[in-house]
Coordinates of C-alpha atoms in Angstrom, one line a residue:
Chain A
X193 CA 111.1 156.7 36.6
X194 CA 108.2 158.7 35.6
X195 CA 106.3 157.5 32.9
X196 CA 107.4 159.4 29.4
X197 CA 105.0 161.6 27.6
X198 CA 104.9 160.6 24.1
X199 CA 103.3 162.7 21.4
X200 CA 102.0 161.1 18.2
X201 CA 101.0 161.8 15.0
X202 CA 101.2 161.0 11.1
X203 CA 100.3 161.8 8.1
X204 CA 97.6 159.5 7.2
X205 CA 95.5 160.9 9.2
X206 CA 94.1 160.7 13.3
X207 CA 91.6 157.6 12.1
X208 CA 94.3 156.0 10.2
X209 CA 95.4 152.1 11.5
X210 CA 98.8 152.6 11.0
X211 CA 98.9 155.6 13.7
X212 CA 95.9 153.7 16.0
X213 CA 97.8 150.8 16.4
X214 CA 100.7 153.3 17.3
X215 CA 98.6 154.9 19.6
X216 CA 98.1 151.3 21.3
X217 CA 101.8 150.3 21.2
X218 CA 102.5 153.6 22.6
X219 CA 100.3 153.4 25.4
X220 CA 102.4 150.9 27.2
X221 CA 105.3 152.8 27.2
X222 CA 104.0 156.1 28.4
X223 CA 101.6 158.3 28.9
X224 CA 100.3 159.5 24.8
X225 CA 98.6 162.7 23.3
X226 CA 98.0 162.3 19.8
X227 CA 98.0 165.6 18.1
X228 CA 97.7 164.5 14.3
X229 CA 96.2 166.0 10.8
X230 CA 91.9 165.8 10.3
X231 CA 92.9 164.2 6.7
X232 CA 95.2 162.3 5.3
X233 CA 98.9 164.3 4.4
X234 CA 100.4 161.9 2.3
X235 CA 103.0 163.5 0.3
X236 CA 103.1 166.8 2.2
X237 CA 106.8 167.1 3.2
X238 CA 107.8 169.7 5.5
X239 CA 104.6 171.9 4.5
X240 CA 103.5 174.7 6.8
X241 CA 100.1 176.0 6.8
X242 CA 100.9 179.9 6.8
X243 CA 98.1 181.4 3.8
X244 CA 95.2 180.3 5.9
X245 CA 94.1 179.2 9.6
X246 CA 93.8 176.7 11.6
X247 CA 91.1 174.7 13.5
X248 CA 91.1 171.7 16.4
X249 CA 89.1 169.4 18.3
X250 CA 89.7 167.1 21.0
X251 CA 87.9 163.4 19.5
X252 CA 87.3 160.3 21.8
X253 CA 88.9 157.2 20.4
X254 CA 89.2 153.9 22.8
X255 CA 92.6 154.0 24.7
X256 CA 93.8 156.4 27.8
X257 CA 95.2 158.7 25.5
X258 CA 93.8 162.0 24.9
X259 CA 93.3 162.6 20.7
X260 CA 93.1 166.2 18.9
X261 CA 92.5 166.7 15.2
X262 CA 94.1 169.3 13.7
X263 CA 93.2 170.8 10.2
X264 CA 96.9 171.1 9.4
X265 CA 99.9 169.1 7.9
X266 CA 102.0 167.0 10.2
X267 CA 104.4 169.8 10.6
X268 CA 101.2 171.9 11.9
X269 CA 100.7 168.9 14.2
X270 CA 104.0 168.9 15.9
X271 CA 104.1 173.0 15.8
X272 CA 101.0 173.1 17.2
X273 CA 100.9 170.5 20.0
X274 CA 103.8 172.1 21.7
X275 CA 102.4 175.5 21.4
X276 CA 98.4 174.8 22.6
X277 CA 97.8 171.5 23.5
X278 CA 100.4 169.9 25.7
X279 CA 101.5 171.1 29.4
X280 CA 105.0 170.1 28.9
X281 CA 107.6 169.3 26.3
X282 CA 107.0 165.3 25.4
X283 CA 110.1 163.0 26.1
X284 CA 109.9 161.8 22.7
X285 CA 107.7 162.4 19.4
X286 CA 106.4 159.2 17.1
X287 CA 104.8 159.8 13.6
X288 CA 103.6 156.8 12.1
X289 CA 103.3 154.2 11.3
X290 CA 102.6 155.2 8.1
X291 CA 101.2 152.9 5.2
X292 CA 103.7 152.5 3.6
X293 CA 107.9 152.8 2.8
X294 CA 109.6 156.1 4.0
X295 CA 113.3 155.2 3.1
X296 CA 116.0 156.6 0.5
X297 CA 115.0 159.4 -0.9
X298 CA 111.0 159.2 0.3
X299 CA 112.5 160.8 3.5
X300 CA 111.7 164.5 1.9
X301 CA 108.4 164.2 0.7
X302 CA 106.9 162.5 3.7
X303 CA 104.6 163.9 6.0
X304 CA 105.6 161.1 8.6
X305 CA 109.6 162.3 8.4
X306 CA 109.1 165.9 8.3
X307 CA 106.6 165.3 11.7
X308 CA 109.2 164.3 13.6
X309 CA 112.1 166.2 11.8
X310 CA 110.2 169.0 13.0
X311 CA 110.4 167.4 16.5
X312 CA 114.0 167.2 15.9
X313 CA 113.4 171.3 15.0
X314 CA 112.5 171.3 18.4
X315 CA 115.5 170.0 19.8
X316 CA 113.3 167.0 20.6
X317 CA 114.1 163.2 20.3
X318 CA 112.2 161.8 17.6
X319 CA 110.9 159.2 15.4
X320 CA 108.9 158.4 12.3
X321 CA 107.7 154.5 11.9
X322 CA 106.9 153.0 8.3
X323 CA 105.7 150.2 7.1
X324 CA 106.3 148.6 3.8
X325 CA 102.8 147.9 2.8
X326 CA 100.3 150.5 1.4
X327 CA 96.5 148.6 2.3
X328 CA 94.5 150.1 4.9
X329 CA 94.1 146.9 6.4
X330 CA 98.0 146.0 6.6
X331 CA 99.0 143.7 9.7
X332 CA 101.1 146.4 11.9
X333 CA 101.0 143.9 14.8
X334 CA 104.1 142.4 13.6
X335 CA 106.2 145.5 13.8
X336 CA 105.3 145.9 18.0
X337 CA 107.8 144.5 19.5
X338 CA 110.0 146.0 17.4
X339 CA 108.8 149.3 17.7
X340 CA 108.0 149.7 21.5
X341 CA 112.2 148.1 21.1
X342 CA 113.8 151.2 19.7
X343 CA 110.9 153.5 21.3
X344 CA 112.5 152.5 24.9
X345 CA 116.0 152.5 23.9
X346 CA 116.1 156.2 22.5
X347 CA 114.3 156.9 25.6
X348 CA 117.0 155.3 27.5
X349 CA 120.0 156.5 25.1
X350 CA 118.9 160.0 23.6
X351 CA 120.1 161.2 20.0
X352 CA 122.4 164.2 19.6
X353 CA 120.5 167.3 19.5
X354 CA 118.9 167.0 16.4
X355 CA 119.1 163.4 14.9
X356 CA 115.9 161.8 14.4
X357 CA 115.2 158.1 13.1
X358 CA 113.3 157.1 10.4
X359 CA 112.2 153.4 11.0
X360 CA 111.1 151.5 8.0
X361 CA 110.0 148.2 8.6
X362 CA 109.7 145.2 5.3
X363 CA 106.3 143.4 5.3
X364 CA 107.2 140.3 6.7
X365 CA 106.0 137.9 9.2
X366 CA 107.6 139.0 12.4
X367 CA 109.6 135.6 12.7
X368 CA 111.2 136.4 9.0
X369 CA 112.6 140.0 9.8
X370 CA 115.6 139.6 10.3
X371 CA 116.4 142.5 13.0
X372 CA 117.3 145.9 12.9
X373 CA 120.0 147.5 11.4
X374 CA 121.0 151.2 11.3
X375 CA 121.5 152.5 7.6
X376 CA 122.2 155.8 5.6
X377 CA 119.7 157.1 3.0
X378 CA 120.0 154.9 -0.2
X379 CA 121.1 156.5 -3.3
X380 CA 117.7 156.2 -5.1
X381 CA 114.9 158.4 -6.8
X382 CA 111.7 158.3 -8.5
X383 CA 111.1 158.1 -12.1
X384 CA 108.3 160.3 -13.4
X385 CA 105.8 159.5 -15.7
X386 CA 102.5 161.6 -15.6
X387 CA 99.4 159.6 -16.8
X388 CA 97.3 162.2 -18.8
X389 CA 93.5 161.7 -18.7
X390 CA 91.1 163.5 -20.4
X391 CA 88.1 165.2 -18.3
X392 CA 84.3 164.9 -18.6
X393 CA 84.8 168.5 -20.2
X394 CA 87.6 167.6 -22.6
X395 CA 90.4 168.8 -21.0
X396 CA 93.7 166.8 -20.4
X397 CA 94.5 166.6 -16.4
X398 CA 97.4 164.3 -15.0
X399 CA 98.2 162.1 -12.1
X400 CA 101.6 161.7 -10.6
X401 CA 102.8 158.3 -11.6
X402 CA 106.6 156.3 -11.4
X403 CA 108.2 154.1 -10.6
X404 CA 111.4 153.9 -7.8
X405 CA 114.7 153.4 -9.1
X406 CA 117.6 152.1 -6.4
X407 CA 120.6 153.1 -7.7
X408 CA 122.1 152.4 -4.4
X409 CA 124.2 148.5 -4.0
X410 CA 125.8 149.2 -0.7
X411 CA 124.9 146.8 1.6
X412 CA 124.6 149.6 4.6
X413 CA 121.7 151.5 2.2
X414 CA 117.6 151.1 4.3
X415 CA 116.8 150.1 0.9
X416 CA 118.9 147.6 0.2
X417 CA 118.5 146.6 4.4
X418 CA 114.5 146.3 3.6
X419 CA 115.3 144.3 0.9
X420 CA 117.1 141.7 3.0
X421 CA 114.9 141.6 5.8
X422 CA 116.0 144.0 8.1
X423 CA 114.0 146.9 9.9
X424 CA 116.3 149.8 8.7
X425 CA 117.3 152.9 11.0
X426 CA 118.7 155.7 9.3
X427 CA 119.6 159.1 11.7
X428 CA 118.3 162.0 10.0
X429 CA 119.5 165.6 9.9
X430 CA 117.7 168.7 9.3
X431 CA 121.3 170.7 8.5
X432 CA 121.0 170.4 4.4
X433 CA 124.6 172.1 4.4
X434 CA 127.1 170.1 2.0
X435 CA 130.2 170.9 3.9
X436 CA 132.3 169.3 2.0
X437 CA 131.8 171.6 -0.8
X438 CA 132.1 174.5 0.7
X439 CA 135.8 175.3 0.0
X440 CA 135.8 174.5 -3.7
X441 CA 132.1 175.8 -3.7
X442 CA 133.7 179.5 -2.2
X443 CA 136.9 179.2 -4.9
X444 CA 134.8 180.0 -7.6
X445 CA 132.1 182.1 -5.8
X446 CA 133.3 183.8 -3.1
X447 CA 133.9 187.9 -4.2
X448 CA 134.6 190.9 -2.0
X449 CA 133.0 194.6 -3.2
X450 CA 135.9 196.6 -3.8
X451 CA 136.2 199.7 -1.1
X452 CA 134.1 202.3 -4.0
Chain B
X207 CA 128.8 177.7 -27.1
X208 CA 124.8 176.7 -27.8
X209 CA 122.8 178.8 -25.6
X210 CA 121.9 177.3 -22.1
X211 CA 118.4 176.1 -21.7
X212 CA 116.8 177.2 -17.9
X213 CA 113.9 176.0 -16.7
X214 CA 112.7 179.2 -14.0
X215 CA 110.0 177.7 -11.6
X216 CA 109.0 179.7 -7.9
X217 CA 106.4 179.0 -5.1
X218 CA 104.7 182.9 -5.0
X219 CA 103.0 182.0 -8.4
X220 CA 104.0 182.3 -12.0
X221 CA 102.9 186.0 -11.9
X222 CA 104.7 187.5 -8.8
X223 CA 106.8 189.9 -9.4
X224 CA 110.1 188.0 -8.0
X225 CA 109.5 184.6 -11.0
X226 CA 109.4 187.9 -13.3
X227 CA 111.9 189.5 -12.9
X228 CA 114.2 186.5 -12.7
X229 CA 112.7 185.4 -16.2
X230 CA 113.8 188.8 -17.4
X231 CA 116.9 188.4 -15.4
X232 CA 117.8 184.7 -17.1
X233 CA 116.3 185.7 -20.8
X234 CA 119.9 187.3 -21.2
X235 CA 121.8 184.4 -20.4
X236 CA 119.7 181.4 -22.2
X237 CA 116.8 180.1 -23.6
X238 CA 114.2 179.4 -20.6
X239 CA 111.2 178.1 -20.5
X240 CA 108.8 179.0 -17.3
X241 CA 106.8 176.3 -15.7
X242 CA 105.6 177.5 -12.1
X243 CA 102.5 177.6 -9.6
X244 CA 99.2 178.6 -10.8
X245 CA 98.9 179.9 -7.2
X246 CA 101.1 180.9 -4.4
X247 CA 102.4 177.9 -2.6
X248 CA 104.9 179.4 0.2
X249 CA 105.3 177.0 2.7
X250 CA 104.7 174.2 0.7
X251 CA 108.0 172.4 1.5
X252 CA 108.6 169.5 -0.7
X253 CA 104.9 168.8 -0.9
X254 CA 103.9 167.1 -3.8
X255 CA 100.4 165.8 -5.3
X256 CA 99.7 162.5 -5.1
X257 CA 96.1 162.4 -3.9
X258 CA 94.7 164.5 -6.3
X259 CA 94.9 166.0 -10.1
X260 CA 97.1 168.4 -12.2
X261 CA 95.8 170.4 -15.1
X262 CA 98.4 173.0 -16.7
X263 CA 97.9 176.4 -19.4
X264 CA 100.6 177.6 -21.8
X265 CA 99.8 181.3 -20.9
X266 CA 101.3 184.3 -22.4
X267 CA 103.2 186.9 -21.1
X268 CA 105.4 189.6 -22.1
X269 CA 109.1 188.4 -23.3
X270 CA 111.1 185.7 -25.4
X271 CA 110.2 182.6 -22.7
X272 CA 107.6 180.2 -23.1
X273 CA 105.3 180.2 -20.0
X274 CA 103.5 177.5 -18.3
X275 CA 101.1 177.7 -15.1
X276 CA 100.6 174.7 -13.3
X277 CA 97.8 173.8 -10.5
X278 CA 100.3 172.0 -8.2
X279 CA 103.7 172.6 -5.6
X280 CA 106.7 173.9 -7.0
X281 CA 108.4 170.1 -6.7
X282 CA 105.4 169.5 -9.0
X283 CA 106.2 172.2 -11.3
X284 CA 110.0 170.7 -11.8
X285 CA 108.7 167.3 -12.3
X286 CA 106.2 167.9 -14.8
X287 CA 108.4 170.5 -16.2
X288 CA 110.5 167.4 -16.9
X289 CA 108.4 165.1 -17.8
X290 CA 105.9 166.7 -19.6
X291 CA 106.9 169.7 -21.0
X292 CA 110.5 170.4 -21.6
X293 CA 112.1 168.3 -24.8
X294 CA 115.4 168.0 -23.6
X295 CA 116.8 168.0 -19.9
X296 CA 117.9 172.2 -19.0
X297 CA 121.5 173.2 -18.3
X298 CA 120.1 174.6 -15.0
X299 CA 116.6 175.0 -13.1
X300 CA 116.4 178.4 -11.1
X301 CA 113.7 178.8 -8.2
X302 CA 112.7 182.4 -7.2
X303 CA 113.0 185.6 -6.7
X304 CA 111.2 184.2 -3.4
X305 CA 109.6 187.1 -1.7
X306 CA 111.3 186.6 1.5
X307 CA 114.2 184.7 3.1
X308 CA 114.9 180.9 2.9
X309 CA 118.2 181.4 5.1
X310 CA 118.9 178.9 7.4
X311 CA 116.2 176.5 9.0
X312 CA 113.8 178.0 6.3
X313 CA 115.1 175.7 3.5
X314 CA 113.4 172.6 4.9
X315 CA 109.7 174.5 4.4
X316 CA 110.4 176.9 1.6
X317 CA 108.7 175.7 -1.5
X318 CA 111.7 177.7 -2.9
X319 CA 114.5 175.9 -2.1
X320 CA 112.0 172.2 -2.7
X321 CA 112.2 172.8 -6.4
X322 CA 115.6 173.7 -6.7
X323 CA 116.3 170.2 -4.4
X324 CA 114.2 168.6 -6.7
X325 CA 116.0 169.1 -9.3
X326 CA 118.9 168.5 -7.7
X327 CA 117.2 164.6 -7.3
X328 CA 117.0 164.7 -10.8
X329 CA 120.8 165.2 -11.2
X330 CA 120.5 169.0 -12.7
X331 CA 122.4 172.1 -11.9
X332 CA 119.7 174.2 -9.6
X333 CA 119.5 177.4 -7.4
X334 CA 117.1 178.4 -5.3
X335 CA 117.1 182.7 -4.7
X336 CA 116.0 185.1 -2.2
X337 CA 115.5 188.6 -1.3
X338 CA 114.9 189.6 2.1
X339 CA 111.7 191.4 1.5
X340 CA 108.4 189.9 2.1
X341 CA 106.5 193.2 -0.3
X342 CA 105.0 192.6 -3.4
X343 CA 106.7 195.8 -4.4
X344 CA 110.5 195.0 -3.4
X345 CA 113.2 196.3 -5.8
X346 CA 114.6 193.0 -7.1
X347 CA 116.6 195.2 -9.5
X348 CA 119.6 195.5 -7.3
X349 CA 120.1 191.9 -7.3
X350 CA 119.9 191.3 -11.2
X351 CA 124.3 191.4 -11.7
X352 CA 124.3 189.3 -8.6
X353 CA 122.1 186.9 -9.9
X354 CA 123.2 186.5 -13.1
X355 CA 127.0 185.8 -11.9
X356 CA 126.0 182.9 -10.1
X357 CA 124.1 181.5 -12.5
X358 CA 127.0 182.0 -15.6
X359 CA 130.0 180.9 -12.7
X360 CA 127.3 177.5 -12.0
X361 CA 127.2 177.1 -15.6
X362 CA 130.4 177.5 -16.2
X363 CA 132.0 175.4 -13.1
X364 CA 129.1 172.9 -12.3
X365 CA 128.5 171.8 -9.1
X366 CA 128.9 168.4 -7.7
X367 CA 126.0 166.2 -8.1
X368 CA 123.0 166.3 -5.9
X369 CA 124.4 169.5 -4.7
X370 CA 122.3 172.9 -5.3
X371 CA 122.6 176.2 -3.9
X372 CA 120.5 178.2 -1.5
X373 CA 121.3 181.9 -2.4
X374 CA 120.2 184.8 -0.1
X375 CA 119.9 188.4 -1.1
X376 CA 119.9 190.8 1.5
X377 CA 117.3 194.3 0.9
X378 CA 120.3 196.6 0.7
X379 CA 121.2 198.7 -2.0
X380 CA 123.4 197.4 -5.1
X381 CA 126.5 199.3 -3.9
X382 CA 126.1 198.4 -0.2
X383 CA 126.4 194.4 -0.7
X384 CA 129.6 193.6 0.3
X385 CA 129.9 190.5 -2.1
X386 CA 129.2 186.8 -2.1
X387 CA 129.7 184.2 0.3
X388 CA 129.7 180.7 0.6
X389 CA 127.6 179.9 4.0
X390 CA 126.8 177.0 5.8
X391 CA 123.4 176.7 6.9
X392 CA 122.8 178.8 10.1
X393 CA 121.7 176.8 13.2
X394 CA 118.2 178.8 13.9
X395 CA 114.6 177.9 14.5
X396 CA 111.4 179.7 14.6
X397 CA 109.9 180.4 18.1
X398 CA 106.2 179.6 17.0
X399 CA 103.3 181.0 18.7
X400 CA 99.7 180.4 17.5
X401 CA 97.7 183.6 17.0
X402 CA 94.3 182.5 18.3
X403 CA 90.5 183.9 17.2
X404 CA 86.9 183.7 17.4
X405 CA 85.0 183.5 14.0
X406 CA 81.8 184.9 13.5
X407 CA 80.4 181.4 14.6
X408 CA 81.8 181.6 17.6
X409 CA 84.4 178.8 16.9
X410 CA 88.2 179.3 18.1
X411 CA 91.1 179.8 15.1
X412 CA 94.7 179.7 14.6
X413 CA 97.0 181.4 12.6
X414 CA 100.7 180.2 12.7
X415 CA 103.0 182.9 13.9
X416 CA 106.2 183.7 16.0
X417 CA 109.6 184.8 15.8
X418 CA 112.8 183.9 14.4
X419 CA 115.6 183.1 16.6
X420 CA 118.8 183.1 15.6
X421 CA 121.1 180.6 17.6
X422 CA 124.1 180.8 15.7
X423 CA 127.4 183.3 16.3
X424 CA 129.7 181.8 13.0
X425 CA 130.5 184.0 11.1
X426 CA 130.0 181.6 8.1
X427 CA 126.2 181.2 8.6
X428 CA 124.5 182.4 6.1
X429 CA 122.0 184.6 8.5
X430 CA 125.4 186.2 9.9
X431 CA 126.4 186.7 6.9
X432 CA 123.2 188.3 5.5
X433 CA 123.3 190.6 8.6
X434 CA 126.8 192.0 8.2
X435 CA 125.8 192.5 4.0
X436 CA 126.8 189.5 2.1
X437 CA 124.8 187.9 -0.7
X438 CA 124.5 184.1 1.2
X439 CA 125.4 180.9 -1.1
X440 CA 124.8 177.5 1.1
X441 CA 125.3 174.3 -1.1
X442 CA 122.4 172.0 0.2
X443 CA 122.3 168.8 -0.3
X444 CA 119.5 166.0 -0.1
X445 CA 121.0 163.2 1.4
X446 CA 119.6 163.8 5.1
X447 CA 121.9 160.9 7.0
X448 CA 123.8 162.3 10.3
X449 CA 126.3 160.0 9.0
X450 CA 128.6 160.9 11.8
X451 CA 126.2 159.1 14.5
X452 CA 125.7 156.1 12.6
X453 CA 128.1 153.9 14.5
X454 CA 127.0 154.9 17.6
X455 CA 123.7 154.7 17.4
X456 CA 124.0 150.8 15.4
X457 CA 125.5 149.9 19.4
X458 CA 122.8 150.8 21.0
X459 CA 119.5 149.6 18.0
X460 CA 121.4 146.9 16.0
X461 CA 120.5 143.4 16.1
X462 CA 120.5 140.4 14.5
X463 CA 117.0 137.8 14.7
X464 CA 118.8 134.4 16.5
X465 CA 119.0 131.7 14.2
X466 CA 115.4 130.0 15.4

């Protein structure tokens, strides 16, 4: 078989460790062009950059891969790869691994996801890699074997037409995790709580504070799969549609214009 | 019955015309309070600010609301709306007018549809609305009956939790909408295709472009439905599992750490 082409990025951004040691797990799997943001994208969900323009350069990093920066989001990253920088359509897109969690509800204001839900956009296979620990110097070398794992399976056993995973993986000694186990989206949100500061000028500005708040118990929830050990796999959609309210949903809103 | 109180957010900016006339629009119906962009933020998906600062101004503008510009995303907007500025939770948050569709594939990067999801997270009633017409000029007027129908019938006959609704409005005359239809959303993609330039330093640019490309023949998806003169209503929800490939895909990734 012919080696796969693999494109990566994240959201941290192209100097990040969490996508270097990607890069590096990546490279013994297939052949890698990194395509990923110029500064870090943390937060950035599926933003576009459509009010102003774009610029790229090809960097040198150790490694056989080739690396571009891009001065977009990771959405521009993905968008942007397939349009100007690669000669063929990758077997499979990786964003990651980010510094820290991507499960539950995390999965729609990450840059990582939305990377490689965008792949998914693409009608590409796809996955986004997370790691449970927020340091810049986190140990990602305990997540390797498990991540070059489910890299060569969904090379071997493709998702539907788009289905894309989002990997979160606990901060544990590689010897403690307990394996991997495929998950929904825990019921789960953020609680607010703006801390207001007062500037050098004496106006009030405010940083985005909260705390997380797992409403979810089921035992087949990532968060509740993290919690226990277990790198957690949940198949992502990008079709938002509730289906199963649609016929109660058209009961009370459906009308026809009458034939004036 | 008390009045409703609506919280009315957008992503062109607190002062485009579509935010206005939906204030206007929603002044008749309850007591609403106004806390949007202090710039435009299209695109902006469910972006939110986490690496850097918010300020926010009560600003005044003509009409019964209170208004409040904010310098972050429209998720931004509904969480500090929350947190910050609103003294008891709203009946229902509306998003829009957007300038512009959100149909179909559009929902996952319109800043729009992000604050009406938002708020679905935080358990409220929400809608996102758009008109088909990208000018800063477009008659919004025909859509105000429209409009306010779907708000008073959401009101009325709340939705399901964690469910909000995507409503399109096509640029058609009042009397040449056909009526309102409950959609699901539209299988569709956009074909991109990077506009590239030289700047006066001699340095290549990008500007994201290309076309949209409809994939989909139901006649329940909303961009069909828009095309043949409906009003589109898809109820989005935020729970992105493909709960439907879960089994298979724990065959292939599952596993269980041996006992060592």
């Amino acid at each position: 078989m012919q080696r796969p082409q693999i494109l990566v990025t994240n959201d941290d951004g192209i100097t990040a460790p969490g996508v270097r040691n990607l890069v590096e797990f990546m490279n013994e799997i297939g052949d890698v062009t990194v395509v990923a943001p110029n500064s870090p994208q943390s937060g950035k969900g599926h933003a576009i950059t459509i009010n102003s323009t774009l610029t790229f350069e090809e960097i040198q990093l150790d490694g056989p891969q080739k690396d571009y920066s891009l001065s977009g989001t990771p959405v521009d990253c993905v968008k942007f790869a397939l349009d100007k920088i690669l000669t063929r359509r990758p077997d499979i897109v990786v964003s990651g691994i980010n510094h820290g969690a991507n499960s539950s509800i995390n999965v729609i204001y990450s840059g990582t996801m939305s990377a490689a839900v965008e792949a998914g956009v693409e009608g590409l296979q796809a996955i986004g890699f997370s790691l449970l620990d927020f340091s810049w110097d986190a140990d990602f070398s305990q997540a390797k074997g498990f991540i070059q794992e489910i890299v060569r399976k969904t090379l071997e056993n493709p998702m539907p037409k788009g289905v894309v995973l989002n990997v979160n993986i606990p901060k544990l000694e590689k010897d403690r995790i307990k394996g991997i186990k495929v998950c929904r989206q825990a019921v789960a949100k953020w609680e607010e709580n703006f801390d207001e500061r007062i500037n050098p000028h004496g106006k009030k500005y405010y940083w985005l504070t909260g705390y997380f708040n797992n409403m979810d118990s089921g035992a087949d929830a990532d968060e509740n799969a993290l919690a226990d050990g277990y790198i957690s796999v949940v198949p992502v959609k990008f079709d938002l549609t509730a289906h199963e309210h649609m016929i109660s949903l058209g009961r009370i809103l459906n009308t026809e214009a009458s034939g004036s």
